[in-house]
CSV table of C-alpha atoms and ligand atoms in Angstrom, one decimal:
chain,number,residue,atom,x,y,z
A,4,UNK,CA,-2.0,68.2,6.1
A,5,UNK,CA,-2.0,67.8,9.7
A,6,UNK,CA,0.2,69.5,12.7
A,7,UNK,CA,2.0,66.5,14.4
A,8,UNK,CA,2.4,66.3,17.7
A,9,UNK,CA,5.0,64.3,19.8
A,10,UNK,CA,4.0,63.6,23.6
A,11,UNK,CA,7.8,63.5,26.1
A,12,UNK,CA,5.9,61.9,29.6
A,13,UNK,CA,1.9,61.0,29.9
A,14,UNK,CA,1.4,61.3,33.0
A,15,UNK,CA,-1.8,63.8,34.3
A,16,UNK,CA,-1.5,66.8,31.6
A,17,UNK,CA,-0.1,64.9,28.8
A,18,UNK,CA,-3.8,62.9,29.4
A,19,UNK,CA,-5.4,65.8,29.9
A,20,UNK,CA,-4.4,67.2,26.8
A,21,UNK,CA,-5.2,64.0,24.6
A,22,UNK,CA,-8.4,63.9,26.1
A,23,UNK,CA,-8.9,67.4,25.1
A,24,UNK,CA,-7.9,66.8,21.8
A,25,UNK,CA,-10.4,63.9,21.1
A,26,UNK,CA,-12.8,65.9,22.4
A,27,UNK,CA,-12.7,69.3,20.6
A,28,UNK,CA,-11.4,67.7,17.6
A,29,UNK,CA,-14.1,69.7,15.5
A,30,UNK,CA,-13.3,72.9,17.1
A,31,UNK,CA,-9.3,72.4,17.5
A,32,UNK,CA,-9.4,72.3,13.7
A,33,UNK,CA,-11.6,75.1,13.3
A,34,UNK,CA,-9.0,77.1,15.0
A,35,UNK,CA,-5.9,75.7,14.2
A,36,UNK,CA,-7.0,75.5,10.2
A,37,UNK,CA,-5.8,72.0,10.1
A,38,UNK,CA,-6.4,68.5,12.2
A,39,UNK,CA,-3.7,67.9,14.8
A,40,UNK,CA,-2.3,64.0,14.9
A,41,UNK,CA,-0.5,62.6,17.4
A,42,UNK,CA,2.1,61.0,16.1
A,43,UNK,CA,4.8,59.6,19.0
A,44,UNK,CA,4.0,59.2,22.7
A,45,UNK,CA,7.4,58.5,25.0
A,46,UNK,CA,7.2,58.3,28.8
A,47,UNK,CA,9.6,56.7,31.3
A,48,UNK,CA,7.7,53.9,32.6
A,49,UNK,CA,4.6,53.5,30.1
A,50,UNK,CA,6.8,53.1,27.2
A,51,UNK,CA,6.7,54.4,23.9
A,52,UNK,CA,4.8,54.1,20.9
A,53,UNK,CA,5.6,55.9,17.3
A,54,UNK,CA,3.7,56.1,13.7
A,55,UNK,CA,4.5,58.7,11.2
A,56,UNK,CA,0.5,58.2,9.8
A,57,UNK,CA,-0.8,58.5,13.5
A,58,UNK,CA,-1.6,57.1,16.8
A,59,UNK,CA,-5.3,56.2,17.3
A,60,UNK,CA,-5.7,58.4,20.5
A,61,UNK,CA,-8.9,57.0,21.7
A,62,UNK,CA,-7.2,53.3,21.8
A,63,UNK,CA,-4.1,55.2,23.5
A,64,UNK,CA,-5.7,57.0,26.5
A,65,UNK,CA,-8.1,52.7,26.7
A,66,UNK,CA,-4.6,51.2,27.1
A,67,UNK,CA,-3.1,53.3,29.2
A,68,UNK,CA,-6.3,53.5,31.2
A,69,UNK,CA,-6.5,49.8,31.0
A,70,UNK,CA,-2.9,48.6,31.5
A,71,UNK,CA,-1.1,51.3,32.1
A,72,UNK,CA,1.4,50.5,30.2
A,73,UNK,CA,1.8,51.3,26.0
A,74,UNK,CA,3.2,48.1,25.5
A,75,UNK,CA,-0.4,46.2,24.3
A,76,UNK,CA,-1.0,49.5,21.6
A,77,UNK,CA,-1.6,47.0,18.9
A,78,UNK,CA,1.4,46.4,16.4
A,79,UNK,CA,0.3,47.7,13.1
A,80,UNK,CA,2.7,47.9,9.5
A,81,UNK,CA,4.3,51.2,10.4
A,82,UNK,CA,4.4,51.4,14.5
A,83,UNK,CA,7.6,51.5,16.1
A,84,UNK,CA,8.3,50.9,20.4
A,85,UNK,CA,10.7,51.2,22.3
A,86,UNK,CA,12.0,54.9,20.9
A,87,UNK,CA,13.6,56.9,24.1
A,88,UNK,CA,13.0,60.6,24.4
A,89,UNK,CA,15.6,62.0,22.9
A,90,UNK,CA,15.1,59.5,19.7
A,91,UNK,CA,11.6,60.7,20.0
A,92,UNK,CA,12.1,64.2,19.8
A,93,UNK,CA,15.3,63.9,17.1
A,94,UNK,CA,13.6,61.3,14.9
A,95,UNK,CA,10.1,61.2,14.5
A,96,UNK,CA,8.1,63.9,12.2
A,97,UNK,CA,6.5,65.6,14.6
A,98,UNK,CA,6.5,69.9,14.3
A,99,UNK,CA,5.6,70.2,17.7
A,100,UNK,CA,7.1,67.9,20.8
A,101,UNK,CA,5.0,68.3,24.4
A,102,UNK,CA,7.1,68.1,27.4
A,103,UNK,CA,5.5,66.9,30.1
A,104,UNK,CA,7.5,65.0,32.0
A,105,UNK,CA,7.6,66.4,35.7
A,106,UNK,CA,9.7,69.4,36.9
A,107,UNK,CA,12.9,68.7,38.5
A,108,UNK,CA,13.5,71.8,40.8
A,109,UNK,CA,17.4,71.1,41.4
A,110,UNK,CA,18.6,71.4,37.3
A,111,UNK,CA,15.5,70.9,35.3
A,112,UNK,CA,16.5,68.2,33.5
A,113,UNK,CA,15.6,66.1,31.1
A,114,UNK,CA,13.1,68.5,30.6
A,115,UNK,CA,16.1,71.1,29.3
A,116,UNK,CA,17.7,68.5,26.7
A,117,UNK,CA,14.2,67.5,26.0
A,118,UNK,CA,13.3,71.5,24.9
A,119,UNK,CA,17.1,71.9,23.3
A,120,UNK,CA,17.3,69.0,21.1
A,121,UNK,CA,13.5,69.7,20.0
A,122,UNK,CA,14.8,73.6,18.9
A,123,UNK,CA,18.1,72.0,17.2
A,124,UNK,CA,15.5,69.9,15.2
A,125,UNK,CA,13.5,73.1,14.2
A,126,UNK,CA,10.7,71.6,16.5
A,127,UNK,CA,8.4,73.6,18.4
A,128,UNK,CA,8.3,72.9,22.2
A,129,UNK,CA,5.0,73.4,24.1
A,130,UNK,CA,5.6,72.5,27.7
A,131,UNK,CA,3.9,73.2,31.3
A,132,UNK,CA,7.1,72.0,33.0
A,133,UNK,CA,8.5,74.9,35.2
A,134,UNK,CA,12.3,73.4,35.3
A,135,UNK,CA,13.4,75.0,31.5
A,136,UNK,CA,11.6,77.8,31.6
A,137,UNK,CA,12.5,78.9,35.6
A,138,UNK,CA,16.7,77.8,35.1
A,139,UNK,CA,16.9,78.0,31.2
A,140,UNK,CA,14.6,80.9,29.6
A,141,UNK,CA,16.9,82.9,28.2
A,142,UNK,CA,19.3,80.5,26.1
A,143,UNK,CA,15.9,78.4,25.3
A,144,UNK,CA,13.8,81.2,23.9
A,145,UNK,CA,17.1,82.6,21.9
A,146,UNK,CA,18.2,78.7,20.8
A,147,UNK,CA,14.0,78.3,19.4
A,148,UNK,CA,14.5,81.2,17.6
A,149,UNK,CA,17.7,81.0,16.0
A,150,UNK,CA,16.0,77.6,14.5
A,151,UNK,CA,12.6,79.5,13.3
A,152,UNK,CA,10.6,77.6,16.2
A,153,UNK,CA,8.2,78.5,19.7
A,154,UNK,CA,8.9,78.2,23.1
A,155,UNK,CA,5.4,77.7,24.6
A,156,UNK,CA,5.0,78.0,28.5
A,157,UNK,CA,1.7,79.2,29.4
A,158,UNK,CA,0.8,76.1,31.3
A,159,UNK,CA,4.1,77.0,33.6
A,160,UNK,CA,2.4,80.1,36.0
A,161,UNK,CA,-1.3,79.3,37.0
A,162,UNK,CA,-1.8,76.4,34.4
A,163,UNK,CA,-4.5,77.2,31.7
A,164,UNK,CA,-5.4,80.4,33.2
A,165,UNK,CA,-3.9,82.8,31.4
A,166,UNK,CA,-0.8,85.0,32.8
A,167,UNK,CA,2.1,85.0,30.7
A,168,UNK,CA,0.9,86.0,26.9
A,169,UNK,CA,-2.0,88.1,28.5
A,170,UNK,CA,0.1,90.8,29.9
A,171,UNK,CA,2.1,90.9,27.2
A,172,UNK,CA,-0.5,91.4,24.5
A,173,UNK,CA,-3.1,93.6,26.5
A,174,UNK,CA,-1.0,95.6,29.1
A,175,UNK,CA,1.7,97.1,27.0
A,176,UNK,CA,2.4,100.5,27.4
A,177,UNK,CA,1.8,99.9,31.5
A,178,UNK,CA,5.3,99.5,33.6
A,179,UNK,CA,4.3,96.3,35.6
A,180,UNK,CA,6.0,97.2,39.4
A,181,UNK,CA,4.7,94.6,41.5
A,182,UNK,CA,3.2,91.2,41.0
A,183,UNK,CA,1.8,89.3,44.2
A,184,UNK,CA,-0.3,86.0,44.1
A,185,UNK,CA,-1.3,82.6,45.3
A,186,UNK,CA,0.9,80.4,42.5
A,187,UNK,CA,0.4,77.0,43.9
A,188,UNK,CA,-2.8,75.0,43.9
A,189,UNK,CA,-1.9,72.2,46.2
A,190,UNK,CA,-0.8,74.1,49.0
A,191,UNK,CA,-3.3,76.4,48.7
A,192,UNK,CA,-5.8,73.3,48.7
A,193,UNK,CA,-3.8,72.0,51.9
A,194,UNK,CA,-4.7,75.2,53.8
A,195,UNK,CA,-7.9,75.4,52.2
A,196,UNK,CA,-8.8,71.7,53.7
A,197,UNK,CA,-7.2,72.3,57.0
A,198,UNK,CA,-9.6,75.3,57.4
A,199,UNK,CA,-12.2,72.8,57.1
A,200,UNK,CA,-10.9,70.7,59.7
A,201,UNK,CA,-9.1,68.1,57.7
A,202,UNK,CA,-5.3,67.1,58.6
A,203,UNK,CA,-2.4,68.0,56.5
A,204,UNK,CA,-1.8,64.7,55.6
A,205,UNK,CA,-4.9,63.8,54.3
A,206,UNK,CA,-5.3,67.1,52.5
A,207,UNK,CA,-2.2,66.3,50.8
A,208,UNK,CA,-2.9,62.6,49.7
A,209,UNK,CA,-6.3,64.0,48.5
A,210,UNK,CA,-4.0,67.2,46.4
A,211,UNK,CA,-2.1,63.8,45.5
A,212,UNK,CA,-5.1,61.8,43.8
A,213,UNK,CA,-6.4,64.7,42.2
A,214,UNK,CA,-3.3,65.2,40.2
A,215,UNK,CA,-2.5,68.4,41.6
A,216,UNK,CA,0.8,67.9,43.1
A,217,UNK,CA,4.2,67.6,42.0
A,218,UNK,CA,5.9,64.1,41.1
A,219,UNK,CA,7.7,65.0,44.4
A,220,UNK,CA,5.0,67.2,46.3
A,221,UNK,CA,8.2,68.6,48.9
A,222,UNK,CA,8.6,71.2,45.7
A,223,UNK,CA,5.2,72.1,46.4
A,224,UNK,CA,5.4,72.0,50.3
A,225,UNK,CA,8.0,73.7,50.5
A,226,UNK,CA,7.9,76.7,47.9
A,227,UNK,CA,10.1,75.7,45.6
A,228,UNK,CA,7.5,75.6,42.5
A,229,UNK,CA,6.2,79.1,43.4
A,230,UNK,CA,9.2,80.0,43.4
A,231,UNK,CA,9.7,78.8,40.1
A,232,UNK,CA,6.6,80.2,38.6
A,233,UNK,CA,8.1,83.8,40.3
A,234,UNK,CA,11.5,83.4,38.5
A,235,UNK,CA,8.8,82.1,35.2
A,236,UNK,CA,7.2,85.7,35.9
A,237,UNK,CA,10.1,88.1,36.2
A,238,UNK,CA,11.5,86.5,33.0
A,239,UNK,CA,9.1,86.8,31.0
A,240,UNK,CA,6.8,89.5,32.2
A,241,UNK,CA,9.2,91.8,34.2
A,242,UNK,CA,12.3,91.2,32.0
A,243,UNK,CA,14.8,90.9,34.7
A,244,UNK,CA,16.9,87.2,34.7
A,245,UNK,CA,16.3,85.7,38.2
A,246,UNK,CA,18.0,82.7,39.7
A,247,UNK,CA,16.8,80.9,42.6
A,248,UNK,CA,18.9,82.1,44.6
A,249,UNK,CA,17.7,85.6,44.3
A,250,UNK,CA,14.1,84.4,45.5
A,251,UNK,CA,13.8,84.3,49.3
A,252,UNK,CA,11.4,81.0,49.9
A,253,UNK,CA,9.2,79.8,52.4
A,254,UNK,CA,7.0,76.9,52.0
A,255,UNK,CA,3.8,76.0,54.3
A,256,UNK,CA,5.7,73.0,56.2
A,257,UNK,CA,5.7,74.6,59.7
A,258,UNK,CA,2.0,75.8,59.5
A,259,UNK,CA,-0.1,73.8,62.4
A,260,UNK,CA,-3.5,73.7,63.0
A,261,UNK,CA,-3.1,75.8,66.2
A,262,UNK,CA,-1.6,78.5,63.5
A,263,UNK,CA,-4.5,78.2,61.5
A,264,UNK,CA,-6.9,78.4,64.3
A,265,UNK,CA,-5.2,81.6,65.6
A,266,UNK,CA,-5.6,83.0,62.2
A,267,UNK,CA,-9.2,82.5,62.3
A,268,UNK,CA,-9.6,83.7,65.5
A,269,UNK,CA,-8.2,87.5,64.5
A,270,UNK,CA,-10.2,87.4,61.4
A,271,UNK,CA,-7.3,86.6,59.2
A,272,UNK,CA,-6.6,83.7,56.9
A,273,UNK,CA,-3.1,81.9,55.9
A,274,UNK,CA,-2.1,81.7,52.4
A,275,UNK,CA,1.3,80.8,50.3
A,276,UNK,CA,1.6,84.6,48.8
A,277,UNK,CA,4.4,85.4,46.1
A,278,UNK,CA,5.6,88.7,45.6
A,279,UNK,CA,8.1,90.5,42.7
A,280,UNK,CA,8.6,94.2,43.4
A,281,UNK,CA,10.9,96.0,40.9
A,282,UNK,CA,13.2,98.6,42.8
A,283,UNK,CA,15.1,100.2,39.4
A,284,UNK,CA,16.6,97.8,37.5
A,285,UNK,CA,16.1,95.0,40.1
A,286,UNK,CA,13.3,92.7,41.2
A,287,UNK,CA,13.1,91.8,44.9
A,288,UNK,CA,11.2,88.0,45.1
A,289,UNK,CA,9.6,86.0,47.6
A,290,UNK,CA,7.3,83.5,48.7
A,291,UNK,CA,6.3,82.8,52.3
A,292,UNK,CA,3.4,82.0,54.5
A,293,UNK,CA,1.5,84.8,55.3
A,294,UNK,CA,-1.7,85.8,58.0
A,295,UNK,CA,-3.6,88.1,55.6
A,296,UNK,CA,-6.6,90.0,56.8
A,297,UNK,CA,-10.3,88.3,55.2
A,298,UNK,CA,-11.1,91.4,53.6
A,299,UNK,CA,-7.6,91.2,51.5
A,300,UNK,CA,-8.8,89.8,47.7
A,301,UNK,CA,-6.0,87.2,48.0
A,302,UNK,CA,-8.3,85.6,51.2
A,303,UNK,CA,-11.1,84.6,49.0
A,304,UNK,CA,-9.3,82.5,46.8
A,305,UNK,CA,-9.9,78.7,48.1
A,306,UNK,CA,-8.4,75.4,47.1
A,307,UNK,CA,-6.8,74.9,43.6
A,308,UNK,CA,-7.9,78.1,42.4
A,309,UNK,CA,-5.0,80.6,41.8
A,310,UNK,CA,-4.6,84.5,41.6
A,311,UNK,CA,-2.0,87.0,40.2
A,312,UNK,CA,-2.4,90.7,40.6
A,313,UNK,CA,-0.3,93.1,38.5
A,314,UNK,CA,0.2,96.4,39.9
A,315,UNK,CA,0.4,98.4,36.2
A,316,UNK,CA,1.1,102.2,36.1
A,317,UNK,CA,-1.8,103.3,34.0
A,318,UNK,CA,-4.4,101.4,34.5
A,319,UNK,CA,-3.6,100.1,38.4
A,320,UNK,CA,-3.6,96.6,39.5
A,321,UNK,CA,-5.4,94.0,37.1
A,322,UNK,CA,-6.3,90.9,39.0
A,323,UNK,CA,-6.7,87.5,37.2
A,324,UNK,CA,-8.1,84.2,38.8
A,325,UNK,CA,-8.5,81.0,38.0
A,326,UNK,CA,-7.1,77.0,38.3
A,327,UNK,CA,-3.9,77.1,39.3
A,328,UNK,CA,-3.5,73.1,38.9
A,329,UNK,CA,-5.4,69.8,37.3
A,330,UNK,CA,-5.5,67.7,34.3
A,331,UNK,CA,-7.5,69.2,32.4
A,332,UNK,CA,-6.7,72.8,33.1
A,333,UNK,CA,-3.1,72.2,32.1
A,334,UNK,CA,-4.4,70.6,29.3
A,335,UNK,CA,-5.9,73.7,28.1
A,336,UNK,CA,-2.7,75.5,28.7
A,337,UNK,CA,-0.9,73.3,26.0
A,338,UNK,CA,-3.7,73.3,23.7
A,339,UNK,CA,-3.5,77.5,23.8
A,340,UNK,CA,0.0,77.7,23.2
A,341,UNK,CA,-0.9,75.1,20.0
A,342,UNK,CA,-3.9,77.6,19.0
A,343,UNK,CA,-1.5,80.5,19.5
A,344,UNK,CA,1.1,78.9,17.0
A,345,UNK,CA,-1.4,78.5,14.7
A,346,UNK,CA,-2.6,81.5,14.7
A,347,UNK,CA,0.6,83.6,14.0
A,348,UNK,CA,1.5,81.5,11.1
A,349,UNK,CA,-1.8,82.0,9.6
A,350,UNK,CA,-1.1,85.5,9.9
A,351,UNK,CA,2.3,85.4,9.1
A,352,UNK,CA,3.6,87.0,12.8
A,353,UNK,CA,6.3,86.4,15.1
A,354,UNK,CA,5.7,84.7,18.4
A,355,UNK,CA,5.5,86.5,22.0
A,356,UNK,CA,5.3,83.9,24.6
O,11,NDP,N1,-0.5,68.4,37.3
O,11,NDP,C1,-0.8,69.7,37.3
O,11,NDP,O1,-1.8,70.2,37.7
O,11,NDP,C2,0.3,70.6,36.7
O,11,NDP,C3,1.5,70.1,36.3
O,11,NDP,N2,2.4,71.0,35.7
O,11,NDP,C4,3.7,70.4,35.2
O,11,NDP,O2,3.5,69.6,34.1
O,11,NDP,C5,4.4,68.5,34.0
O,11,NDP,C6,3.6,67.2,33.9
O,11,NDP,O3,2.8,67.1,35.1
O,11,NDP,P1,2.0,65.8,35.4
O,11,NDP,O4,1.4,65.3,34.2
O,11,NDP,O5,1.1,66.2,36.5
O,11,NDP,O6,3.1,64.8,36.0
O,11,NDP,P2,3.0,63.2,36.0
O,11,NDP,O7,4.1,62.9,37.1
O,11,NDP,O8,1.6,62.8,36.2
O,11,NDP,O9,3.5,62.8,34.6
O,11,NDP,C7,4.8,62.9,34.1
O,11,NDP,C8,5.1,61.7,33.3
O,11,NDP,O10,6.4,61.9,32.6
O,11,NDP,C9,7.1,60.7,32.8
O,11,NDP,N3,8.5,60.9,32.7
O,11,NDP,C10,9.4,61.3,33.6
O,11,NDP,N4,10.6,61.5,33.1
O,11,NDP,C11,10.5,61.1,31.8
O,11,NDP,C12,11.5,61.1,30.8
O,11,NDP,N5,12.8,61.4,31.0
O,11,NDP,N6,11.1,60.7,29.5
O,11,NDP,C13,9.8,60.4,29.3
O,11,NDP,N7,8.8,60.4,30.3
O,11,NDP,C14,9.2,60.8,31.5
O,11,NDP,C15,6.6,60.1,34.1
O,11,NDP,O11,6.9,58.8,34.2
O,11,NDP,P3,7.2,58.2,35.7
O,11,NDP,O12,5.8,58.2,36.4
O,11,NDP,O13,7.8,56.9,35.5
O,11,NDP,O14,8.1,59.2,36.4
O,11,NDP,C16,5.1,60.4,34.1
O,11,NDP,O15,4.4,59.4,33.4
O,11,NDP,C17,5.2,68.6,35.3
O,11,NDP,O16,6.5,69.2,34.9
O,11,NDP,C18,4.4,69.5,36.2
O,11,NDP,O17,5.3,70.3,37.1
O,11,NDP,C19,2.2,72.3,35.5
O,11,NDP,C20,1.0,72.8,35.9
O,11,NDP,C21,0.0,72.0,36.5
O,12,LIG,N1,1.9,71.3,41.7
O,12,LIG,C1,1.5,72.5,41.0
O,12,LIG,C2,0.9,72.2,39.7
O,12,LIG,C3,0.9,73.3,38.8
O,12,LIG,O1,1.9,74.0,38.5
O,12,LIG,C4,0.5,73.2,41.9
O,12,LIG,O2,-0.1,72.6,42.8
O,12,LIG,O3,0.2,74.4,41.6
């Protein structure tokens, strides 16, 4: 027996991940009790590639590598092409599909279909794309479970590092009030590399070829996939339904060297911060540039790394940092949520995020 896996885009994570899962293939079967097998791989411009026994993964990721393309992944008695998403996700026998095609900050879609026709199919969606979980959480969580299957997001807040399933399994018991952060890696690489004297420009081709940024890197520019990760947050950890339009957002655009050297010269620092402060049954949202003081936690925190701080009743704020962006950070995130499902079924449990 083996847990089958179905790849929507292969771009950076969806890489990432199959790299991982070459790698740790010992270990990911230690922990998942069973081998996982990637069965169907379907991405916009690199094609697609489906069979039911198995994809050789090493010979995908020295194709792609090599041609970039699936099209030469050799022909063999049961391999199928040419299957589109949706076919991919509706026909194939994979348990789990991974959505990883990029985030589209205006509806979310594909990415939405992608997750509903997966959940209509009994198939569990693990996903680091922001779009359904920021527009679509609560119809998408409720649609997975009415058809016995998991809604996996970690990878959408901060990547691998862990944010969403941590609060809810270790701080229970705390009200959560505030949440404030640096959410976005490449901007906070941009300022990081303009610091050091480097233009915006080539900061941002360099966040580019890393594989940090967005398909379209204006999301990240201008705030719009914090702000995403903020709606992600009050969802999921906060409980309160936010819309875009409820999250005031300001992106890093208009912020010139001269403003950075002014910062510097008064001992202060820009950075991208997000905030969600709960006032009663509402949560007031933002993101925005802000001139923060060096000897503020939030100062510290330099290039792709992230950081969230949750201000917790009991126990006071808790402060987590790590990535906030890469290929094989996000990678992780995917592989967790897979661990995760593993784990409750052995156990026989119902799923948190
Ligand atoms: N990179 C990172 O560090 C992080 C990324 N994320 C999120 O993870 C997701 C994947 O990111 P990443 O791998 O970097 O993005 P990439 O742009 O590298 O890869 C996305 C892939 O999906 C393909 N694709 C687009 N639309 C479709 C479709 N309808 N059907 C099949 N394939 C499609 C793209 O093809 P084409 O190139 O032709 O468009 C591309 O190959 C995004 O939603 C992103 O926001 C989250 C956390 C961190
Ligand atoms: N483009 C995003 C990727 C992760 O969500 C970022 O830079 O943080």
């Amino acid at each position: 027996m083996a847990h089958k896996l179905a790849f929507i885009g292969f771009g950076t994570v969806g890489q990432g991940l199959a790299e991982i899962l070459l790698r740790k293939q010992q270990l990911v079967r230690q922990e998942m009790g069973e081998d996982v097998q990637v069965v169907a791989i379907s991405d916009a411009i690199k094609g697609s590639v489906y069979n039911p026994d198995g994809l050789d993964l090493a010979l995908v990721l020295d194709v792609v590598k090599r041609t970039g393309s699936l099209e030469s992944y050799p022909d063999e008695r049961s391999t199928q092409k040419g299957w589109d998403s949706l076919k991919t996700i509706r026909e194939t026998n994979a348990d789990t599909i991974v959505e990883v095609t990029f985030t589209n900050v205006r509806t979310g879609q594909p990415a939405i279909d992608h997750c509903r026709a997966a959940f209509a199919a009994g198939k569990n969606v693990v996903t680091s794309n922001k779009g359904p979980a920021a527009l679509q959480y609560a119809e998408l969580s409720a649609l997975a479970q009415e058809h016995g299957a998991y809604f996996g997001i970690e990878g959408t807040v901060m990547s691998g590092t862990p944010t969403l399933r941590m609060p809810l399994l270790t701080l229970p018991g705390n009200d959560i009030t505030e949440i404030r952060g640096i959410f976005n890696g490449t901007t906070n690489y941009i300022l990081t590399c303009m610091e050091r004297g480097m233009t915006y420009h080539e900061a941002l081709a360099r966040a580019q070829q890393l594989g940090y940024a967005e398909a379209d890197p204006t999301s990240d520019i201008e705030g719009y996939d914090a702000m995403y990760k903020v709606i992600i947050l009050a969802n999921v950890v906060m409980g309160v339904p936010l819309q875009p339009h409820d999250v005031t957002c300001r992106g890093i655009a208009d912020i010139t060297p001269a403003d950075i050297q002014r910062a510097g010269a008064q001992g202060k620092r820009w950075k991208l911060v997000s905030r969600l402060v709960k006032r009663g049954a509402d949560v007031i949202a933002s993101v925005a540039p802000e001139m923060i003081s060096l000897d503020d936690p939030l100062a510290s925190v330099s290039g792709t790394t992230n950081a969230i701080t949750y201000e917790c009743d009991l126990i006071g704020p808790v402060t987590v940092m790590g990535a906030g962006a890469g290929r094989t950070e996000t990678g992780f995130s995917l592989l967790s949520d897979l661990i995760y499902i593993a784990h409750q079924a052995k156990r026989g449990h119902g799923m948190l995020v």
